[in-house]
PDB file of C-alpha atoms in Angstrom:
ATOM      1  CA  UNK A1022      28.671 -45.540 -58.358  1.00  0.00           C
ATOM      2  CA  UNK A1023      26.141 -44.911 -61.092  1.00  0.00           C
ATOM      3  CA  UNK A1024      23.851 -47.626 -59.579  1.00  0.00           C
ATOM      4  CA  UNK A1025      23.937 -46.123 -56.048  1.00  0.00           C
ATOM      5  CA  UNK A1026      22.442 -42.731 -56.943  1.00  0.00           C
ATOM      6  CA  UNK A1027      19.166 -44.112 -58.278  1.00  0.00           C
ATOM      7  CA  UNK A1028      18.664 -46.129 -55.063  1.00  0.00           C
ATOM      8  CA  UNK A1029      19.262 -43.071 -52.884  1.00  0.00           C
ATOM      9  CA  UNK A1030      16.811 -41.081 -54.950  1.00  0.00           C
ATOM     10  CA  UNK A1031      14.130 -43.722 -54.524  1.00  0.00           C
ATOM     11  CA  UNK A1032      14.609 -43.739 -50.736  1.00  0.00           C
ATOM     12  CA  UNK A1033      14.281 -39.974 -50.609  1.00  0.00           C
ATOM     13  CA  UNK A1034      11.004 -40.064 -52.529  1.00  0.00           C
ATOM     14  CA  UNK A1035       9.607 -42.789 -50.223  1.00  0.00           C
ATOM     15  CA  UNK A1036      10.473 -40.816 -47.090  1.00  0.00           C
ATOM     16  CA  UNK A1037       8.847 -37.715 -48.527  1.00  0.00           C
ATOM     17  CA  UNK A1038       5.597 -39.563 -49.262  1.00  0.00           C
ATOM     18  CA  UNK A1039       5.565 -41.078 -45.743  1.00  0.00           C
ATOM     19  CA  UNK A1040       5.865 -37.624 -44.203  1.00  0.00           C
ATOM     20  CA  UNK A1041       2.967 -36.311 -46.263  1.00  0.00           C
ATOM     21  CA  UNK A1042       0.750 -39.219 -45.219  1.00  0.00           C
ATOM     22  CA  UNK A1043       1.566 -38.667 -41.530  1.00  0.00           C
ATOM     23  CA  UNK A1044       0.741 -34.969 -41.787  1.00  0.00           C
ATOM     24  CA  UNK A1045      -2.646 -35.690 -43.400  1.00  0.00           C
ATOM     25  CA  UNK A1046      -3.695 -38.040 -40.581  1.00  0.00           C
ATOM     26  CA  UNK A1047      -2.809 -35.568 -37.832  1.00  0.00           C
ATOM     27  CA  UNK A1048      -4.741 -32.757 -39.490  1.00  0.00           C
ATOM     28  CA  UNK A1049      -7.931 -34.843 -39.375  1.00  0.00           C
ATOM     29  CA  UNK A1050      -7.869 -35.091 -35.559  1.00  0.00           C
ATOM     30  CA  UNK A1051      -9.256 -31.556 -34.827  1.00  0.00           C
ATOM     31  CA  UNK A1052     -12.419 -32.453 -36.726  1.00  0.00           C
ATOM     32  CA  UNK A1053     -13.337 -35.018 -34.024  1.00  0.00           C
ATOM     33  CA  UNK A1054     -12.669 -32.520 -31.192  1.00  0.00           C
ATOM     34  CA  UNK A1055     -14.954 -29.899 -32.760  1.00  0.00           C
ATOM     35  CA  UNK A1056     -17.785 -32.397 -33.024  1.00  0.00           C
ATOM     36  CA  UNK A1057     -17.385 -33.319 -29.386  1.00  0.00           C
ATOM     37  CA  UNK A1058     -17.445 -29.676 -28.350  1.00  0.00           C
ATOM     38  CA  UNK A1059     -20.627 -29.098 -30.325  1.00  0.00           C
ATOM     39  CA  UNK A1060     -22.326 -32.023 -28.580  1.00  0.00           C
ATOM     40  CA  UNK A1061     -21.505 -30.660 -25.139  1.00  0.00           C
ATOM     41  CA  UNK A1062     -22.766 -27.199 -26.032  1.00  0.00           C
ATOM     42  CA  UNK A1063     -26.073 -28.512 -27.331  1.00  0.00           C
ATOM     43  CA  UNK A1064     -26.690 -30.541 -24.161  1.00  0.00           C
ATOM     44  CA  UNK A1065     -26.014 -27.678 -21.754  1.00  0.00           C
ATOM     45  CA  UNK A1066     -29.299 -25.764 -22.384  1.00  0.00           C
ATOM     46  CA  UNK A1067     -31.316 -28.794 -21.131  1.00  0.00           C
ATOM     47  CA  UNK A1068     -29.838 -28.416 -17.656  1.00  0.00           C
ATOM     48  CA  UNK A1069     -30.803 -24.732 -17.554  1.00  0.00           C
ATOM     49  CA  UNK A1070     -34.533 -25.595 -18.073  1.00  0.00           C
ATOM     50  CA  UNK A1071     -34.772 -27.891 -15.015  1.00  0.00           C
ATOM     51  CA  UNK A1072     -35.015 -25.136 -12.318  1.00  0.00           C
ATOM     52  CA  UNK A1073     -38.072 -23.598 -14.029  1.00  0.00           C
ATOM     53  CA  UNK A1074     -39.918 -26.935 -13.865  1.00  0.00           C
ATOM     54  CA  UNK A1075     -38.994 -27.349 -10.205  1.00  0.00           C
ATOM     55  CA  UNK A1076     -40.242 -23.853  -9.399  1.00  0.00           C
ATOM     56  CA  UNK A1077     -43.580 -24.550 -11.090  1.00  0.00           C
ATOM     57  CA  UNK A1078     -44.052 -27.720  -9.023  1.00  0.00           C
ATOM     58  CA  UNK A1079     -43.257 -25.885  -5.782  1.00  0.00           C
ATOM     59  CA  UNK A1080     -45.725 -23.082  -6.536  1.00  0.00           C
ATOM     60  CA  UNK A1081     -48.507 -25.543  -7.386  1.00  0.00           C
ATOM     61  CA  UNK A1082     -48.131 -27.369  -4.056  1.00  0.00           C
ATOM     62  CA  UNK A1083     -47.882 -24.263  -1.856  1.00  0.00           C
ATOM     63  CA  UNK A1084     -50.318 -24.452   1.132  1.00  0.00           C
ATOM     64  CA  UNK A1085     -53.445 -22.278   0.992  1.00  0.00           C
ATOM     65  CA  UNK A1086     -54.337 -20.537   4.255  1.00  0.00           C
ATOM     66  CA  UNK A1087     -57.996 -20.447   5.331  1.00  0.00           C
ATOM     67  CA  UNK A1088     -59.680 -18.824   8.329  1.00  0.00           C
ATOM     68  CA  UNK A1089     -62.116 -20.719  10.536  1.00  0.00           C
ATOM     69  CA  UNK A1090     -65.752 -19.527  10.437  1.00  0.00           C
ATOM     70  CA  UNK A1091     -66.649 -16.923  13.050  1.00  0.00           C
ATOM     71  CA  UNK A1092     -67.824 -18.415  16.341  1.00  0.00           C
ATOM     72  CA  UNK A1093     -71.552 -18.224  16.951  1.00  0.00           C
ATOM     73  CA  UNK A1094     -72.505 -18.444  13.270  1.00  0.00           C
ATOM     74  CA  UNK A1095     -74.384 -21.166  11.412  1.00  0.00           C
ATOM     75  CA  UNK A1096     -71.123 -22.761  10.243  1.00  0.00           C
ATOM     76  CA  UNK A1097     -69.624 -22.605  13.735  1.00  0.00           C
ATOM     77  CA  UNK A1098     -72.421 -22.614  16.355  1.00  0.00           C
ATOM     78  CA  UNK A1099     -71.787 -22.348  20.090  1.00  0.00           C
ATOM     79  CA  UNK A1100     -71.536 -25.833  21.581  1.00  0.00           C
ATOM     80  CA  UNK A1101     -73.690 -27.069  24.450  1.00  0.00           C
ATOM     81  CA  UNK A1102     -72.101 -25.953  27.728  1.00  0.00           C
ATOM     82  CA  UNK A1103     -70.114 -23.078  26.202  1.00  0.00           C
ATOM     83  CA  UNK A1104     -70.835 -19.460  27.154  1.00  0.00           C
ATOM     84  CA  UNK A1105     -71.074 -16.549  24.740  1.00  0.00           C
ATOM     85  CA  UNK A1106     -71.685 -12.831  25.331  1.00  0.00           C
ATOM     86  CA  UNK A1107     -74.266 -10.777  23.464  1.00  0.00           C
ATOM     87  CA  UNK A1108     -73.512  -7.039  23.533  1.00  0.00           C
ATOM     88  CA  UNK A1109     -76.382  -5.039  22.083  1.00  0.00           C
ATOM     89  CA  UNK A1110     -75.614  -1.695  23.687  1.00  0.00           C
ATOM     90  CA  UNK A1111     -75.088  -0.145  20.242  1.00  0.00           C
ATOM     91  CA  UNK A1112     -78.297  -1.547  18.735  1.00  0.00           C
ATOM     92  CA  UNK A1113     -81.701   0.103  18.408  1.00  0.00           C
ATOM     93  CA  UNK A1114     -83.986  -2.376  20.173  1.00  0.00           C
ATOM     94  CA  UNK A1115     -81.787  -4.689  22.276  1.00  0.00           C
ATOM     95  CA  UNK A1116     -79.655  -2.359  24.377  1.00  0.00           C
ATOM     96  CA  UNK A1117     -78.314  -4.798  26.925  1.00  0.00           C
ATOM     97  CA  UNK A1118     -75.436  -7.192  27.521  1.00  0.00           C
ATOM     98  CA  UNK A1119     -76.003 -10.802  28.580  1.00  0.00           C
ATOM     99  CA  UNK A1120     -74.118 -14.076  28.751  1.00  0.00           C
ATOM    100  CA  UNK A1121     -75.909 -17.130  27.331  1.00  0.00           C
ATOM    101  CA  UNK A1122     -75.193 -20.835  27.837  1.00  0.00           C
ATOM    102  CA  UNK A1123     -77.134 -23.885  26.640  1.00  0.00           C
ATOM    103  CA  UNK A1124     -77.091 -26.152  29.686  1.00  0.00           C
ATOM    104  CA  UNK A1125     -79.538 -28.890  28.665  1.00  0.00           C
ATOM    105  CA  UNK A1126     -81.337 -30.270  25.604  1.00  0.00           C
ATOM    106  CA  UNK A1127     -84.405 -32.508  26.081  1.00  0.00           C
ATOM    107  CA  UNK A1128     -86.348 -34.043  23.213  1.00  0.00           C
ATOM    108  CA  UNK A1129     -88.709 -36.830  22.203  1.00  0.00           C
ATOM    109  CA  UNK A1130     -90.737 -38.661  24.851  1.00  0.00           C
ATOM    110  CA  UNK A1131     -88.922 -36.982  27.739  1.00  0.00           C
ATOM    111  CA  UNK A1132     -89.703 -33.535  26.342  1.00  0.00           C
ATOM    112  CA  UNK A1133     -93.328 -34.540  25.703  1.00  0.00           C
ATOM    113  CA  UNK A1134     -93.668 -35.605  29.351  1.00  0.00           C
ATOM    114  CA  UNK A1135     -92.367 -32.225  30.567  1.00  0.00           C
ATOM    115  CA  UNK A1136     -94.798 -30.425  28.246  1.00  0.00           C
ATOM    116  CA  UNK A1137     -97.727 -32.510  29.492  1.00  0.00           C
ATOM    117  CA  UNK A1138     -96.666 -31.947  33.095  1.00  0.00           C
ATOM    118  CA  UNK A1139     -96.739 -28.182  32.535  1.00  0.00           C
ATOM    119  CA  UNK A1140    -100.379 -28.313  31.459  1.00  0.00           C
ATOM    120  CA  UNK A1141    -102.459 -31.313  30.481  1.00  0.00           C
ATOM    121  CA  UNK A1142    -104.132 -29.247  27.756  1.00  0.00           C
ATOM    122  CA  UNK A1143    -100.851 -28.593  25.937  1.00  0.00           C
ATOM    123  CA  UNK A1144    -100.903 -30.093  22.438  1.00  0.00           C
ATOM    124  CA  UNK A1145     -99.188 -33.353  21.676  1.00  0.00           C
ATOM    125  CA  UNK A1146     -96.573 -33.404  18.929  1.00  0.00           C
ATOM    126  CA  UNK A1147     -98.137 -34.083  15.487  1.00  0.00           C
ATOM    127  CA  UNK A1148     -97.149 -37.175  13.515  1.00  0.00           C
ATOM    128  CA  UNK A1149     -93.576 -36.878  12.240  1.00  0.00           C
ATOM    129  CA  UNK A1150     -92.768 -34.143  14.751  1.00  0.00           C
ATOM    130  CA  UNK A1151     -91.307 -34.101  18.260  1.00  0.00           C
ATOM    131  CA  UNK A1152     -90.840 -31.563  21.034  1.00  0.00           C
ATOM    132  CA  UNK A1153     -87.404 -30.197  21.812  1.00  0.00           C
ATOM    133  CA  UNK A1154     -86.706 -28.152  24.946  1.00  0.00           C
ATOM    134  CA  UNK A1155     -83.459 -26.173  25.041  1.00  0.00           C
ATOM    135  CA  UNK A1156     -82.575 -24.825  28.482  1.00  0.00           C
ATOM    136  CA  UNK A1157     -80.607 -21.571  28.599  1.00  0.00           C
ATOM    137  CA  UNK A1158     -78.746 -20.051  31.523  1.00  0.00           C
ATOM    138  CA  UNK A1159     -78.661 -16.276  31.067  1.00  0.00           C
ATOM    139  CA  UNK A1160     -76.537 -13.887  33.112  1.00  0.00           C
ATOM    140  CA  UNK A1161     -77.580 -10.225  32.755  1.00  0.00           C
ATOM    141  CA  UNK A1162     -74.525  -7.948  32.809  1.00  0.00           C
ATOM    142  CA  UNK A1163     -75.760  -4.505  31.766  1.00  0.00           C
ATOM    143  CA  UNK A1164     -78.630  -2.572  30.186  1.00  0.00           C
ATOM    144  CA  UNK A1165     -79.188   0.951  28.911  1.00  0.00           C
ATOM    145  CA  UNK A1166     -80.440   3.223  31.712  1.00  0.00           C
ATOM    146  CA  UNK A1167     -80.547   0.143  33.954  1.00  0.00           C
ATOM    147  CA  UNK A1168     -83.821  -0.886  32.359  1.00  0.00           C
ATOM    148  CA  UNK A1169     -85.186  -4.402  32.777  1.00  0.00           C
ATOM    149  CA  UNK A1170     -84.268  -6.921  30.105  1.00  0.00           C
ATOM    150  CA  UNK A1171     -87.257  -8.683  28.571  1.00  0.00           C
ATOM    151  CA  UNK A1172     -86.198 -12.263  27.804  1.00  0.00           C
ATOM    152  CA  UNK A1173     -88.775 -14.576  26.221  1.00  0.00           C
ATOM    153  CA  UNK A1174     -89.123 -17.430  23.737  1.00  0.00           C
ATOM    154  CA  UNK A1175     -89.958 -15.080  20.858  1.00  0.00           C
ATOM    155  CA  UNK A1176     -86.299 -13.988  20.772  1.00  0.00           C
ATOM    156  CA  UNK A1177     -85.245 -17.476  19.630  1.00  0.00           C
ATOM    157  CA  UNK A1178     -85.616 -19.252  16.283  1.00  0.00           C
ATOM    158  CA  UNK A1179     -84.964 -22.870  15.316  1.00  0.00           C
ATOM    159  CA  UNK A1180     -83.265 -23.798  12.031  1.00  0.00           C
ATOM    160  CA  UNK A1181     -83.089 -27.399  10.820  1.00  0.00           C
ATOM    161  CA  UNK A1182     -79.805 -29.163  10.149  1.00  0.00           C
ATOM    162  CA  UNK A1183     -80.477 -28.769   6.422  1.00  0.00           C
ATOM    163  CA  UNK A1184     -80.936 -25.010   6.817  1.00  0.00           C
ATOM    164  CA  UNK A1185     -84.743 -24.694   6.835  1.00  0.00           C
ATOM    165  CA  UNK A1186     -86.251 -22.356   9.426  1.00  0.00           C
ATOM    166  CA  UNK A1187     -89.101 -23.639  11.610  1.00  0.00           C
ATOM    167  CA  UNK A1188     -91.676 -20.860  11.274  1.00  0.00           C
ATOM    168  CA  UNK A1189     -94.277 -22.065  13.777  1.00  0.00           C
ATOM    169  CA  UNK A1190     -93.998 -20.374  17.163  1.00  0.00           C
ATOM    170  CA  UNK A1191     -94.670 -22.884  19.933  1.00  0.00           C
ATOM    171  CA  UNK A1192     -96.290 -21.778  23.169  1.00  0.00           C
ATOM    172  CA  UNK A1193     -96.260 -24.246  26.045  1.00  0.00           C
ATOM    173  CA  UNK A1194     -98.299 -23.314  29.112  1.00  0.00           C
ATOM    174  CA  UNK A1195     -96.882 -24.006  32.555  1.00  0.00           C
ATOM    175  CA  UNK A1196     -93.378 -24.859  31.295  1.00  0.00           C
ATOM    176  CA  UNK A1197     -90.886 -24.616  34.153  1.00  0.00           C
ATOM    177  CA  UNK A1198     -88.387 -23.110  34.384  1.00  0.00           C
ATOM    178  CA  UNK A1199     -89.393 -20.354  31.978  1.00  0.00           C
ATOM    179  CA  UNK A1200     -87.591 -17.259  30.729  1.00  0.00           C
ATOM    180  CA  UNK A1201     -88.661 -13.958  32.279  1.00  0.00           C
ATOM    181  CA  UNK A1202     -87.628 -10.329  32.757  1.00  0.00           C
ATOM    182  CA  UNK A1203     -84.352  -9.654  34.543  1.00  0.00           C
ATOM    183  CA  UNK A1204     -82.254  -6.649  35.574  1.00  0.00           C
ATOM    184  CA  UNK A1205     -78.487  -6.277  35.309  1.00  0.00           C
ATOM    185  CA  UNK A1206     -76.875  -8.472  37.943  1.00  0.00           C
ATOM    186  CA  UNK A1207     -79.602 -11.120  37.781  1.00  0.00           C
ATOM    187  CA  UNK A1208     -79.367 -14.670  36.431  1.00  0.00           C
ATOM    188  CA  UNK A1209     -82.153 -16.888  35.125  1.00  0.00           C
ATOM    189  CA  UNK A1210     -82.697 -20.349  33.620  1.00  0.00           C
ATOM    190  CA  UNK A1211     -85.474 -21.235  31.234  1.00  0.00           C
ATOM    191  CA  UNK A1212     -86.599 -23.691  28.571  1.00  0.00           C
ATOM    192  CA  UNK A1213     -87.094 -22.588  24.963  1.00  0.00           C
ATOM    193  CA  UNK A1214     -89.551 -25.049  23.306  1.00  0.00           C
ATOM    194  CA  UNK A1215     -90.040 -25.978  19.667  1.00  0.00           C
ATOM    195  CA  UNK A1216     -91.664 -28.611  17.459  1.00  0.00           C
ATOM    196  CA  UNK A1217     -89.149 -30.090  15.030  1.00  0.00           C
ATOM    197  CA  UNK A1218     -88.954 -32.959  12.540  1.00  0.00           C
ATOM    198  CA  UNK A1219     -88.269 -36.289  14.221  1.00  0.00           C
ATOM    199  CA  UNK A1220     -84.548 -37.033  14.318  1.00  0.00           C
ATOM    200  CA  UNK A1221     -83.501 -33.512  13.334  1.00  0.00           C
ATOM    201  CA  UNK A1222     -80.590 -31.748  15.074  1.00  0.00           C
ATOM    202  CA  UNK A1223     -81.480 -28.072  14.714  1.00  0.00           C
ATOM    203  CA  UNK A1224     -79.575 -24.962  15.692  1.00  0.00           C
ATOM    204  CA  UNK A1225     -81.111 -22.275  17.916  1.00  0.00           C
ATOM    205  CA  UNK A1226     -80.634 -18.633  16.923  1.00  0.00           C
ATOM    206  CA  UNK A1227     -80.807 -15.815  19.480  1.00  0.00           C
ATOM    207  CA  UNK A1228     -81.867 -12.401  18.099  1.00  0.00           C
ATOM    208  CA  UNK A1229     -81.457 -13.165  14.406  1.00  0.00           C
ATOM    209  CA  UNK A1230     -82.415  -9.558  13.627  1.00  0.00           C
ATOM    210  CA  UNK A1231     -79.043  -8.389  14.941  1.00  0.00           C
ATOM    211  CA  UNK A1232     -76.404  -9.242  12.293  1.00  0.00           C
ATOM    212  CA  UNK A1233     -77.745 -12.773  11.886  1.00  0.00           C
ATOM    213  CA  UNK A1234     -77.888 -13.457  15.631  1.00  0.00           C
ATOM    214  CA  UNK A1235     -75.939 -15.934  17.755  1.00  0.00           C
ATOM    215  CA  UNK A1236     -76.226 -19.596  16.753  1.00  0.00           C
ATOM    216  CA  UNK A1237     -76.247 -22.473  19.244  1.00  0.00           C
ATOM    217  CA  UNK A1238     -75.900 -26.198  18.575  1.00  0.00           C
ATOM    218  CA  UNK A1239     -78.276 -28.683  20.219  1.00  0.00           C
ATOM    219  CA  UNK A1240     -75.999 -31.726  20.210  1.00  0.00           C
TER     220      UNK A1240
END
């Protein structure tokens, strides 16, 4: 009996130590869970930044609206064959309303032949220059006090494709058809002549003194 008690005591001590060891291992587990939670929390702010970047990209690629240049201006001249209306009833010097259409453009040798046919004393085009004849159809719609409308070549200017104005006024004798006076209700056709640089494609401006005038293309 005396030998049994020491054995039992040893077993009790061993069991007690085993229990302590098991408890220490289980208490270490929460440390791993806390670390995992911290990792998740630190990664979550990255996802919240993404929408801001997306918004910036969308705003930078947003389409920009732009209006087309006004018709009848230098950047958007009236095309050959198209009709435009000039209403000068509110102006000081050009109180009438007319419709204008470029119906024909003749240049080079063909234009020179028409000029020579008008009058054999008409000047030939200088070296590096050529004649251009722009035919207008004009329909007179109205005028202040029903006065006659004086239409002549001096109302037109030629501007080169590069934007340089041709200052020389060209007078061609005997040119037919020619612009002339007309009353409301009348219609006329007439050539407007000019000397331009060879190969140029100028615009023609009607009444530039009125808000820059009406611009017509020649090709």
